[in-house]
Short mmCIF file of C-alpha atoms in Angstrom, two decimals:
data_model
loop_
_atom_site.label_atom_id
_atom_site.label_comp_id
_atom_site.label_asym_id
_atom_site.label_seq_id
_atom_site.Cartn_x
_atom_site.Cartn_y
_atom_site.Cartn_z
CA UNK D 1 36.14 -7.09 -7.40
CA UNK D 2 32.84 -6.72 -9.28
CA UNK D 3 33.03 -3.63 -11.53
CA UNK D 4 29.92 -1.71 -12.58
CA UNK D 5 29.67 1.63 -14.38
CA UNK D 6 27.13 4.43 -13.99
CA UNK D 7 27.17 8.13 -14.95
CA UNK D 8 30.75 8.06 -16.23
CA UNK D 9 31.98 6.53 -12.94
CA UNK D 10 33.23 3.01 -12.24
CA UNK D 11 32.32 1.31 -8.98
CA UNK D 12 34.00 -1.74 -7.50
CA UNK D 13 32.05 -4.05 -5.19
CA UNK D 14 33.47 -6.87 -3.02
CA UNK D 15 34.29 -10.07 -4.94
CA UNK D 16 31.62 -12.31 -3.44
CA UNK D 17 28.86 -9.71 -3.56
CA UNK D 18 25.84 -9.81 -5.85
CA UNK D 19 25.42 -6.57 -7.78
CA UNK D 20 22.50 -5.86 -10.10
CA UNK D 21 22.39 -2.79 -12.31
CA UNK D 22 18.64 -2.50 -11.94
CA UNK D 23 17.65 -0.55 -15.05
CA UNK D 24 19.75 -2.87 -17.24
CA UNK D 25 17.88 -5.99 -16.19
CA UNK D 26 15.46 -7.90 -18.38
CA UNK D 27 12.82 -7.54 -15.67
CA UNK D 28 13.14 -3.75 -15.61
CA UNK D 29 13.13 -3.39 -19.40
CA UNK D 30 10.42 -5.91 -20.30
CA UNK D 31 8.11 -5.76 -17.30
CA UNK D 32 8.60 -3.01 -14.73
CA UNK D 33 9.38 -0.24 -17.22
CA UNK D 34 5.88 -0.64 -18.71
CA UNK D 35 4.46 0.74 -15.48
CA UNK D 36 3.94 4.51 -16.05
CA UNK D 37 6.64 6.66 -14.42
CA UNK D 38 8.51 3.59 -13.23
CA UNK D 39 11.95 4.20 -11.84
CA UNK D 40 14.46 2.47 -9.61
CA UNK D 41 17.88 2.82 -8.05
CA UNK D 42 20.99 2.30 -10.14
CA UNK D 43 22.48 -0.61 -8.16
CA UNK D 44 21.13 -3.27 -5.84
CA UNK D 45 24.06 -4.76 -3.97
CA UNK D 46 24.08 -7.71 -1.59
CA UNK D 47 27.15 -8.71 0.40
CA UNK D 48 26.71 -11.22 3.25
CA UNK D 49 24.11 -9.60 5.51
CA UNK D 50 24.12 -6.18 3.87
CA UNK D 51 21.67 -5.01 1.22
CA UNK D 52 22.44 -1.65 -0.38
CA UNK D 53 20.18 0.33 -2.72
CA UNK D 54 22.49 2.81 -4.45
CA UNK D 55 21.62 5.79 -6.65
CA UNK D 56 24.40 7.63 -8.50
CA UNK D 57 24.14 11.29 -9.45
CA UNK D 58 27.30 12.55 -11.14
CA UNK D 59 26.60 16.25 -11.63
CA UNK D 60 30.23 17.19 -12.26
CA UNK D 61 30.30 19.95 -14.87
CA UNK D 62 26.51 20.37 -14.75
CA UNK D 63 26.09 21.74 -11.24
CA UNK D 64 24.27 24.88 -12.42
CA UNK D 65 21.44 22.81 -13.94
CA UNK D 66 21.27 20.56 -10.87
CA UNK D 67 21.47 23.16 -8.10
CA UNK D 68 17.69 23.19 -7.57
CA UNK D 69 17.74 19.41 -7.01
CA UNK D 70 19.92 19.63 -3.89
CA UNK D 71 17.32 21.74 -2.03
CA UNK D 72 15.00 19.29 -0.22
CA UNK D 73 11.27 19.11 -0.94
CA UNK D 74 11.47 20.96 -4.28
CA UNK D 75 12.01 24.25 -2.38
CA UNK D 76 14.09 25.75 -5.20
CA UNK D 77 12.31 24.17 -8.16
CA UNK D 78 10.52 27.38 -9.16
CA UNK D 79 13.23 29.86 -8.20
CA UNK D 80 16.55 28.52 -9.54
CA UNK D 81 17.45 29.07 -13.19
CA UNK D 82 18.19 25.92 -15.17
CA UNK D 83 18.50 25.16 -18.88
CA UNK D 84 16.78 21.76 -18.67
CA UNK D 85 13.08 20.92 -18.51
CA UNK D 86 12.29 20.17 -14.86
CA UNK D 87 8.50 19.95 -15.06
CA UNK D 88 8.41 16.16 -14.50
CA UNK D 89 11.38 16.03 -12.13
CA UNK D 90 11.84 16.38 -8.37
CA UNK D 91 14.54 17.32 -5.91
CA UNK D 92 16.94 14.47 -5.13
CA UNK D 93 15.40 13.63 -1.75
CA UNK D 94 11.95 13.08 -3.26
CA UNK D 95 13.34 11.21 -6.27
CA UNK D 96 15.45 8.98 -4.05
CA UNK D 97 12.52 8.02 -1.80
CA UNK D 98 10.40 7.19 -4.87
CA UNK D 99 13.18 5.12 -6.43
CA UNK D 100 13.68 3.10 -3.25
CA UNK D 101 9.94 2.41 -2.87
CA UNK D 102 9.59 1.43 -6.53
CA UNK D 103 12.71 -0.76 -6.46
CA UNK D 104 11.33 -2.71 -3.49
CA UNK D 105 7.97 -2.99 -5.24
CA UNK D 106 9.74 -4.28 -8.35
CA UNK D 107 11.59 -6.91 -6.30
CA UNK D 108 8.23 -8.06 -4.88
CA UNK D 109 6.95 -8.24 -8.44
CA UNK D 110 9.96 -10.26 -9.57
CA UNK D 111 9.42 -12.63 -6.65
CA UNK D 112 5.90 -13.34 -7.92
CA UNK D 113 7.32 -14.99 -11.07
CA UNK D 114 8.32 -18.63 -11.20
CA UNK D 115 11.91 -19.35 -10.24
CA UNK D 116 12.64 -20.63 -13.76
CA UNK D 117 11.52 -17.36 -15.37
CA UNK D 118 14.55 -15.48 -16.76
CA UNK D 119 13.52 -12.17 -15.25
CA UNK D 120 13.45 -13.63 -11.75
CA UNK D 121 16.86 -15.28 -12.09
CA UNK D 122 18.54 -11.86 -12.29
CA UNK D 123 17.49 -11.20 -8.68
CA UNK D 124 17.41 -14.72 -7.26
CA UNK D 125 20.16 -14.25 -4.63
CA UNK D 126 18.65 -10.96 -3.51
CA UNK D 127 15.14 -12.43 -3.40
CA UNK D 128 16.34 -15.35 -1.27
CA UNK D 129 17.93 -12.86 1.14
CA UNK D 130 14.68 -10.91 1.25
CA UNK D 131 12.85 -13.76 2.91
CA UNK D 132 9.99 -13.10 5.30
CA UNK D 133 12.33 -12.21 8.17
CA UNK D 134 14.94 -10.21 6.24
CA UNK D 135 13.44 -6.85 7.07
CA UNK D 136 12.84 -7.63 10.73
CA UNK D 137 16.18 -9.37 11.39
CA UNK D 138 18.53 -6.81 13.00
CA UNK D 139 21.59 -8.71 11.77
CA UNK D 140 20.56 -8.00 8.17
CA UNK D 141 21.52 -4.42 7.37
CA UNK D 142 19.70 -2.28 4.82
CA UNK D 143 21.43 0.75 3.33
CA UNK D 144 20.03 3.43 1.06
CA UNK D 145 22.87 5.41 -0.50
CA UNK D 146 22.75 8.50 -2.68
CA UNK D 147 26.18 8.99 -4.27
CA UNK D 148 26.28 12.68 -5.22
CA UNK D 149 29.27 13.90 -7.17
CA UNK D 150 29.70 17.57 -8.04
CA UNK D 151 30.93 20.85 -6.61
CA UNK D 152 27.84 22.27 -4.90
CA UNK D 153 29.55 24.22 -2.12
CA UNK D 154 28.84 27.94 -1.95
CA UNK D 155 29.64 30.79 0.45
CA UNK D 156 26.66 30.08 2.67
CA UNK D 157 26.72 26.25 2.65
CA UNK D 158 29.39 23.59 2.40
CA UNK D 159 28.79 20.47 0.36
CA UNK D 160 28.85 18.48 3.60
CA UNK D 161 25.95 20.60 4.91
CA UNK D 162 24.04 20.14 1.64
CA UNK D 163 24.52 16.35 1.74
CA UNK D 164 23.42 16.23 5.41
CA UNK D 165 20.27 18.20 4.58
CA UNK D 166 19.41 15.78 1.75
CA UNK D 167 20.17 12.80 3.99
CA UNK D 168 17.87 14.09 6.75
CA UNK D 169 15.07 14.67 4.26
CA UNK D 170 15.44 11.20 2.70
CA UNK D 171 15.46 9.69 6.20
CA UNK D 172 12.12 11.36 6.96
CA UNK D 173 10.62 10.08 3.72
CA UNK D 174 11.84 6.52 4.36
CA UNK D 175 10.69 6.22 7.99
CA UNK D 176 8.49 3.34 6.82
CA UNK D 177 11.64 1.32 6.02
CA UNK D 178 14.12 0.27 8.71
CA UNK D 179 17.28 1.31 6.88
CA UNK D 180 20.36 3.49 7.18
CA UNK D 181 20.38 6.41 4.73
CA UNK D 182 23.63 7.99 3.56
CA UNK D 183 24.36 10.78 1.10
CA UNK D 184 28.01 10.48 0.12
CA UNK D 185 30.52 11.50 -2.52
CA UNK D 186 33.94 10.26 -3.61
CA UNK D 187 35.46 11.78 -0.48
CA UNK D 188 33.02 10.36 2.08
CA UNK D 189 31.69 6.97 0.91
CA UNK D 190 32.08 3.72 2.89
CA UNK D 191 34.65 1.56 1.04
CA UNK D 192 33.20 -1.62 2.63
CA UNK D 193 30.13 -1.33 0.41
CA UNK D 194 31.73 -0.06 -2.81
CA UNK D 195 34.85 1.65 -4.11
CA UNK D 196 35.44 4.21 -6.83
CA UNK D 197 37.57 2.60 -9.51
CA UNK D 198 39.65 4.81 -11.81
#
């Protein structure tokens, strides 16, 4: 099992998978991060014919400051009280769509470097998989996963309803990409892609 950590959580990926913690890569730090407002998903995972772009939001204990982020399309940005500066931030559906688009753009950028360049080597297996037909080949699955941990349920809406609303909004924003979008938590994730490790 390949173990990676993000937001105080440990994730286990299948043994033969390739897992890149995107913002820890040389390419992200030395090249892509110089692009203003650059951002990307937490993990890029490749296992056989499955590519997963995974973002982790562990809001446990900080739900009050994150409640506005679970309302799609910034609907609650100006009405929900929070103690953090949210001026430059967006609701999770908007942020997730941006991160996916920018991650794919970054991978295209990494592909433009020579194979021997250190920054390209970090993604080499993923870049090989993303050949010209990868995105049109129906046997190659593309997943976009928002892992949302935290107790957001309230009297009027269950957490399942909240996650479904975010998932539907992300789906709309990513219609340009043939992928399967999932918003999950530790009780609903697909253990074939990753596992929560204690």
